[in-house]
GROMACS .gro file of N, CA and C in nm:
model
  279
    1UNK      N    1   1.161   0.618  -0.345
    1UNK     CA    2   1.131   0.489  -0.393
    1UNK      C    3   1.018   0.490  -0.465
    2UNK      N    4   0.882   0.543  -0.326
    2UNK     CA    5   0.766   0.555  -0.431
    2UNK      C    6   0.771   0.685  -0.589
    3UNK      N    7   0.824   0.754  -0.461
    3UNK     CA    8   0.765   0.893  -0.601
    3UNK      C    9   0.831   0.803  -0.766
    4UNK      N   10   0.977   0.781  -0.703
    4UNK     CA   11   1.036   0.699  -0.873
    4UNK      C   12   0.992   0.625  -0.890
    5UNK      N   13   0.897   0.491  -0.819
    5UNK     CA   14   0.891   0.416  -0.958
    5UNK      C   15   0.682   0.455  -0.941
    6UNK      N   16   0.647   0.538  -0.888
    6UNK     CA   17   0.520   0.625  -0.948
    6UNK      C   18   0.479   0.769  -0.992
    7UNK      N   19   0.592   0.801  -0.987
    7UNK     CA   20   0.593   0.982  -0.995
    7UNK      C   21   0.607   1.053  -0.937
    8UNK      N   22   0.680   1.085  -0.872
    8UNK     CA   23   0.680   1.233  -0.840
    8UNK      C   24   0.566   1.330  -0.774
    9UNK      N   25   0.486   1.330  -0.875
    9UNK     CA   26   0.348   1.439  -0.870
    9UNK      C   27   0.245   1.354  -0.781
   10UNK      N   28   0.263   1.235  -0.819
   10UNK     CA   29   0.093   1.159  -0.772
   10UNK      C   30   0.139   1.113  -0.661
   11UNK      N   31   0.265   1.109  -0.542
   11UNK     CA   32   0.286   1.019  -0.408
   11UNK      C   33   0.248   1.212  -0.310
   12UNK      N   34   0.164   1.089  -0.188
   12UNK     CA   35   0.112   1.221  -0.081
   12UNK      C   36   0.156   1.114   0.002
   13UNK      N   37   0.261   1.184   0.112
   13UNK     CA   38   0.240   1.153   0.252
   13UNK      C   39   0.140   1.193   0.361
   14UNK      N   40   0.090   1.099   0.458
   14UNK     CA   41  -0.016   1.094   0.504
   14UNK      C   42   0.002   1.051   0.663
   15UNK      N   43   0.150   1.061   0.689
   15UNK     CA   44   0.177   0.987   0.820
   15UNK      C   45   0.270   0.896   0.770
   16UNK      N   46   0.357   0.885   0.936
   16UNK     CA   47   0.428   0.901   0.929
   16UNK      C   48   0.531   0.743   0.813
   17UNK      N   49   0.466   0.676   0.794
   17UNK     CA   50   0.516   0.600   0.719
   17UNK      C   51   0.426   0.495   0.622
   18UNK      N   52   0.280   0.615   0.604
   18UNK     CA   53   0.224   0.559   0.549
   18UNK      C   54   0.116   0.732   0.407
   19UNK      N   55   0.098   0.634   0.316
   19UNK     CA   56   0.188   0.709   0.244
   19UNK      C   57   0.048   0.711   0.082
   20UNK      N   58  -0.034   0.811   0.045
   20UNK     CA   59  -0.137   0.766  -0.102
   20UNK      C   60  -0.073   0.802  -0.235
   21UNK      N   61  -0.082   0.708  -0.318
   21UNK     CA   62  -0.038   0.735  -0.418
   21UNK      C   63  -0.124   0.803  -0.542
   22UNK      N   64  -0.154   0.846  -0.620
   22UNK     CA   65  -0.315   0.962  -0.690
   22UNK      C   66  -0.294   0.904  -0.826
   23UNK      N   67  -0.312   0.814  -0.881
   23UNK     CA   68  -0.336   0.758  -1.038
   23UNK      C   69  -0.474   0.808  -1.088
   24UNK      N   70  -0.451   0.918  -1.158
   24UNK     CA   71  -0.565   0.906  -1.186
   24UNK      C   72  -0.590   0.876  -1.371
   25UNK      N   73  -0.693   0.831  -1.434
   25UNK     CA   74  -0.699   0.768  -1.576
   25UNK      C   75  -0.604   0.685  -1.609
   26UNK      N   76  -0.636   0.590  -1.491
   26UNK     CA   77  -0.591   0.436  -1.465
   26UNK      C   78  -0.623   0.345  -1.415
   27UNK      N   79  -0.620   0.221  -1.536
   27UNK     CA   80  -0.683   0.119  -1.511
   27UNK      C   81  -0.680   0.039  -1.398
   28UNK      N   82  -0.808  -0.040  -1.308
   28UNK     CA   83  -0.732  -0.096  -1.203
   28UNK      C   84  -0.632  -0.178  -1.167
   29UNK      N   85  -0.654  -0.287  -1.249
   29UNK     CA   86  -0.575  -0.366  -1.325
   29UNK      C   87  -0.434  -0.327  -1.313
   30UNK      N   88  -0.372  -0.236  -1.389
   30UNK     CA   89  -0.278  -0.166  -1.384
   30UNK      C   90  -0.229  -0.120  -1.292
   31UNK      N   91  -0.279  -0.050  -1.200
   31UNK     CA   92  -0.301  -0.051  -1.107
   31UNK      C   93  -0.199  -0.121  -1.009
   32UNK      N   94  -0.304  -0.238  -0.968
   32UNK     CA   95  -0.229  -0.374  -0.906
   32UNK      C   96  -0.172  -0.382  -0.970
   33UNK      N   97  -0.118  -0.413  -1.073
   33UNK     CA   98  -0.008  -0.510  -1.138
   33UNK      C   99   0.110  -0.411  -1.100
   34UNK      N  100   0.120  -0.281  -1.138
   34UNK     CA  101   0.225  -0.215  -1.015
   34UNK      C  102   0.242  -0.252  -0.904
   35UNK      N  103   0.176  -0.157  -0.851
   35UNK     CA  104   0.142  -0.223  -0.741
   35UNK      C  105   0.190  -0.351  -0.639
   36UNK      N  106   0.258  -0.449  -0.693
   36UNK     CA  107   0.294  -0.585  -0.676
   36UNK      C  108   0.372  -0.541  -0.717
   37UNK      N  109   0.442  -0.529  -0.843
   37UNK     CA  110   0.555  -0.522  -0.903
   37UNK      C  111   0.649  -0.444  -0.812
   38UNK      N  112   0.556  -0.345  -0.731
   38UNK     CA  113   0.695  -0.225  -0.613
   38UNK      C  114   0.710  -0.300  -0.514
   39UNK      N  115   0.592  -0.383  -0.513
   39UNK     CA  116   0.609  -0.441  -0.348
   39UNK      C  117   0.700  -0.568  -0.367
   40UNK      N  118   0.735  -0.722  -0.456
   40UNK     CA  119   0.814  -0.743  -0.441
   40UNK      C  120   0.918  -0.717  -0.522
   41UNK      N  121   0.917  -0.577  -0.550
   41UNK     CA  122   1.107  -0.494  -0.551
   41UNK      C  123   1.157  -0.464  -0.428
   42UNK      N  124   1.054  -0.469  -0.321
   42UNK     CA  125   1.132  -0.392  -0.278
   42UNK      C  126   1.134  -0.551  -0.116
   43UNK      N  127   1.072  -0.647  -0.156
   43UNK     CA  128   1.077  -0.727  -0.095
   43UNK      C  129   1.175  -0.771  -0.099
   44UNK      N  130   1.244  -0.790  -0.238
   44UNK     CA  131   1.304  -0.811  -0.306
   44UNK      C  132   1.541  -0.827  -0.280
   45UNK      N  133   1.498  -0.640  -0.264
   45UNK     CA  134   1.600  -0.586  -0.240
   45UNK      C  135   1.571  -0.508  -0.136
   46UNK      N  136   1.520  -0.547  -0.017
   46UNK     CA  137   1.543  -0.429   0.072
   46UNK      C  138   1.536  -0.601   0.236
   47UNK      N  139   1.572  -0.579   0.335
   47UNK     CA  140   1.559  -0.661   0.446
   47UNK      C  141   1.401  -0.597   0.516
   48UNK      N  142   1.380  -0.511   0.473
   48UNK     CA  143   1.187  -0.500   0.502
   48UNK      C  144   1.085  -0.537   0.396
   49UNK      N  145   0.915  -0.518   0.464
   49UNK     CA  146   0.854  -0.589   0.334
   49UNK      C  147   0.789  -0.449   0.386
   50UNK      N  148   0.675  -0.426   0.328
   50UNK     CA  149   0.553  -0.301   0.319
   50UNK      C  150   0.476  -0.406   0.309
   51UNK      N  151   0.370  -0.297   0.332
   51UNK     CA  152   0.210  -0.354   0.285
   51UNK      C  153   0.131  -0.251   0.310
   52UNK      N  154   0.084  -0.326   0.173
   52UNK     CA  155   0.036  -0.230   0.087
   52UNK      C  156  -0.146  -0.207   0.025
   53UNK      N  157  -0.240  -0.125   0.099
   53UNK     CA  158  -0.308  -0.134   0.083
   53UNK      C  159  -0.380  -0.074  -0.086
   54UNK      N  160  -0.447  -0.132  -0.161
   54UNK     CA  161  -0.496  -0.082  -0.261
   54UNK      C  162  -0.643  -0.065  -0.287
   55UNK      N  163  -0.698   0.084  -0.366
   55UNK     CA  164  -0.769   0.042  -0.366
   55UNK      C  165  -0.807   0.142  -0.505
   56UNK      N  166  -0.938   0.173  -0.566
   56UNK     CA  167  -0.969   0.223  -0.700
   56UNK      C  168  -1.115   0.262  -0.661
   57UNK      N  169  -1.132   0.410  -0.704
   57UNK     CA  170  -1.277   0.485  -0.723
   57UNK      C  171  -1.270   0.531  -0.859
   58UNK      N  172  -1.411   0.551  -0.879
   58UNK     CA  173  -1.421   0.664  -0.984
   58UNK      C  174  -1.526   0.802  -0.895
   59UNK      N  175  -1.512   0.789  -0.787
   59UNK     CA  176  -1.637   0.825  -0.761
   59UNK      C  177  -1.534   0.949  -0.632
   60UNK      N  178  -1.499   1.042  -0.732
   60UNK     CA  179  -1.367   1.176  -0.639
   60UNK      C  180  -1.415   1.206  -0.516
   61UNK      N  181  -1.579   1.231  -0.504
   61UNK     CA  182  -1.671   1.262  -0.402
   61UNK      C  183  -1.668   1.127  -0.262
   62UNK      N  184  -1.579   1.025  -0.318
   62UNK     CA  185  -1.624   0.965  -0.246
   62UNK      C  186  -1.485   0.895  -0.203
   63UNK      N  187  -1.414   1.003  -0.162
   63UNK     CA  188  -1.234   0.969  -0.141
   63UNK      C  189  -1.202   0.969  -0.045
   64UNK      N  190  -1.249   0.974   0.058
   64UNK     CA  191  -1.243   0.951   0.203
   64UNK      C  192  -1.233   0.809   0.241
   65UNK      N  193  -1.391   0.748   0.149
   65UNK     CA  194  -1.428   0.562   0.165
   65UNK      C  195  -1.311   0.493   0.118
   66UNK      N  196  -1.244   0.527  -0.014
   66UNK     CA  197  -1.138   0.484  -0.053
   66UNK      C  198  -0.997   0.534   0.030
   67UNK      N  199  -1.016   0.586   0.075
   67UNK     CA  200  -0.863   0.592   0.183
   67UNK      C  201  -0.888   0.470   0.245
   68UNK      N  202  -0.992   0.452   0.341
   68UNK     CA  203  -1.039   0.357   0.506
   68UNK      C  204  -1.077   0.249   0.403
   69UNK      N  205  -1.114   0.181   0.247
   69UNK     CA  206  -1.063   0.069   0.282
   69UNK      C  207  -0.967  -0.023   0.237
   70UNK      N  208  -0.883   0.114   0.172
   70UNK     CA  209  -0.691   0.101   0.170
   70UNK      C  210  -0.601   0.070   0.266
   71UNK      N  211  -0.666   0.157   0.455
   71UNK     CA  212  -0.646   0.098   0.502
   71UNK      C  213  -0.663  -0.007   0.561
   72UNK      N  214  -0.780  -0.057   0.539
   72UNK     CA  215  -0.822  -0.160   0.601
   72UNK      C  216  -0.776  -0.310   0.577
   73UNK      N  217  -0.715  -0.276   0.360
   73UNK     CA  218  -0.619  -0.377   0.325
   73UNK      C  219  -0.517  -0.405   0.401
   74UNK      N  220  -0.437  -0.256   0.406
   74UNK     CA  221  -0.319  -0.218   0.460
   74UNK      C  222  -0.293  -0.325   0.587
   75UNK      N  223  -0.413  -0.338   0.669
   75UNK     CA  224  -0.436  -0.398   0.784
   75UNK      C  225  -0.407  -0.516   0.841
   76UNK      N  226  -0.524  -0.618   0.690
   76UNK     CA  227  -0.525  -0.723   0.704
   76UNK      C  228  -0.362  -0.728   0.621
   77UNK      N  229  -0.279  -0.682   0.536
   77UNK     CA  230  -0.212  -0.716   0.475
   77UNK      C  231  -0.078  -0.749   0.593
   78UNK      N  232  -0.082  -0.678   0.706
   78UNK     CA  233   0.021  -0.615   0.773
   78UNK      C  234  -0.010  -0.771   0.889
   79UNK      N  235  -0.120  -0.832   0.878
   79UNK     CA  236  -0.170  -0.919   0.992
   79UNK      C  237  -0.105  -1.028   0.917
   80UNK      N  238  -0.158  -1.092   0.783
   80UNK     CA  239  -0.086  -1.182   0.721
   80UNK      C  240   0.068  -1.192   0.732
   81UNK      N  241   0.100  -1.100   0.710
   81UNK     CA  242   0.279  -1.099   0.751
   81UNK      C  243   0.290  -1.124   0.801
   82UNK      N  244   0.257  -1.043   0.944
   82UNK     CA  245   0.317  -1.132   1.051
   82UNK      C  246   0.223  -1.272   1.100
   83UNK      N  247   0.117  -1.302   1.113
   83UNK     CA  248   0.104  -1.482   1.120
   83UNK      C  249   0.195  -1.559   1.010
   84UNK      N  250   0.219  -1.530   0.867
   84UNK     CA  251   0.325  -1.623   0.776
   84UNK      C  252   0.453  -1.611   0.908
   85UNK      N  253   0.504  -1.505   0.970
   85UNK     CA  254   0.635  -1.480   0.977
   85UNK      C  255   0.622  -1.490   1.148
   86UNK      N  256   0.621  -1.574   1.240
   86UNK     CA  257   0.560  -1.527   1.365
   86UNK      C  258   0.694  -1.498   1.446
   87UNK      N  259   0.796  -1.533   1.472
   87UNK     CA  260   0.894  -1.497   1.455
   87UNK      C  261   0.964  -1.345   1.450
   88UNK      N  262   0.866  -1.273   1.370
   88UNK     CA  263   0.901  -1.170   1.354
   88UNK      C  264   0.683  -1.053   1.424
   89UNK      N  265   0.649  -1.154   1.546
   89UNK     CA  266   0.516  -1.133   1.540
   89UNK      C  267   0.599  -0.978   1.673
   90UNK      N  268   0.461  -0.850   1.644
   90UNK     CA  269   0.463  -0.783   1.703
   90UNK      C  270   0.276  -0.741   1.715
   91UNK      N  271   0.320  -0.645   1.824
   91UNK     CA  272   0.176  -0.605   1.810
   91UNK      C  273   0.193  -0.467   1.828
   92UNK      N  274  -0.010  -0.529   1.686
   92UNK     CA  275  -0.036  -0.406   1.603
   92UNK      C  276  -0.150  -0.317   1.690
   93UNK      N  277  -0.170  -0.398   1.759
   93UNK     CA  278  -0.285  -0.302   1.795
   93UNK      C  279  -0.285  -0.276   1.945
   0.00000   0.00000   0.00000
């Protein structure tokens, strides 16, 4: 789904269920809109939900920090989801 939505050449699997989507030469506002639309589509069409961490950087040498920031945001999203849905609570840490 990620490849069909964001483009096959821009999606990279980095872990079990963790992916990086590299979108060069795109505005931050456009990225946020795409991510929000994707998340809404997933949540509306599947029984599962997704937690997404999104960040943008213009500094290619700082790619690791961008990934760490996105991961931090993703875990905040997961925590918010489980706080909003206590019946689905699970131990994240």
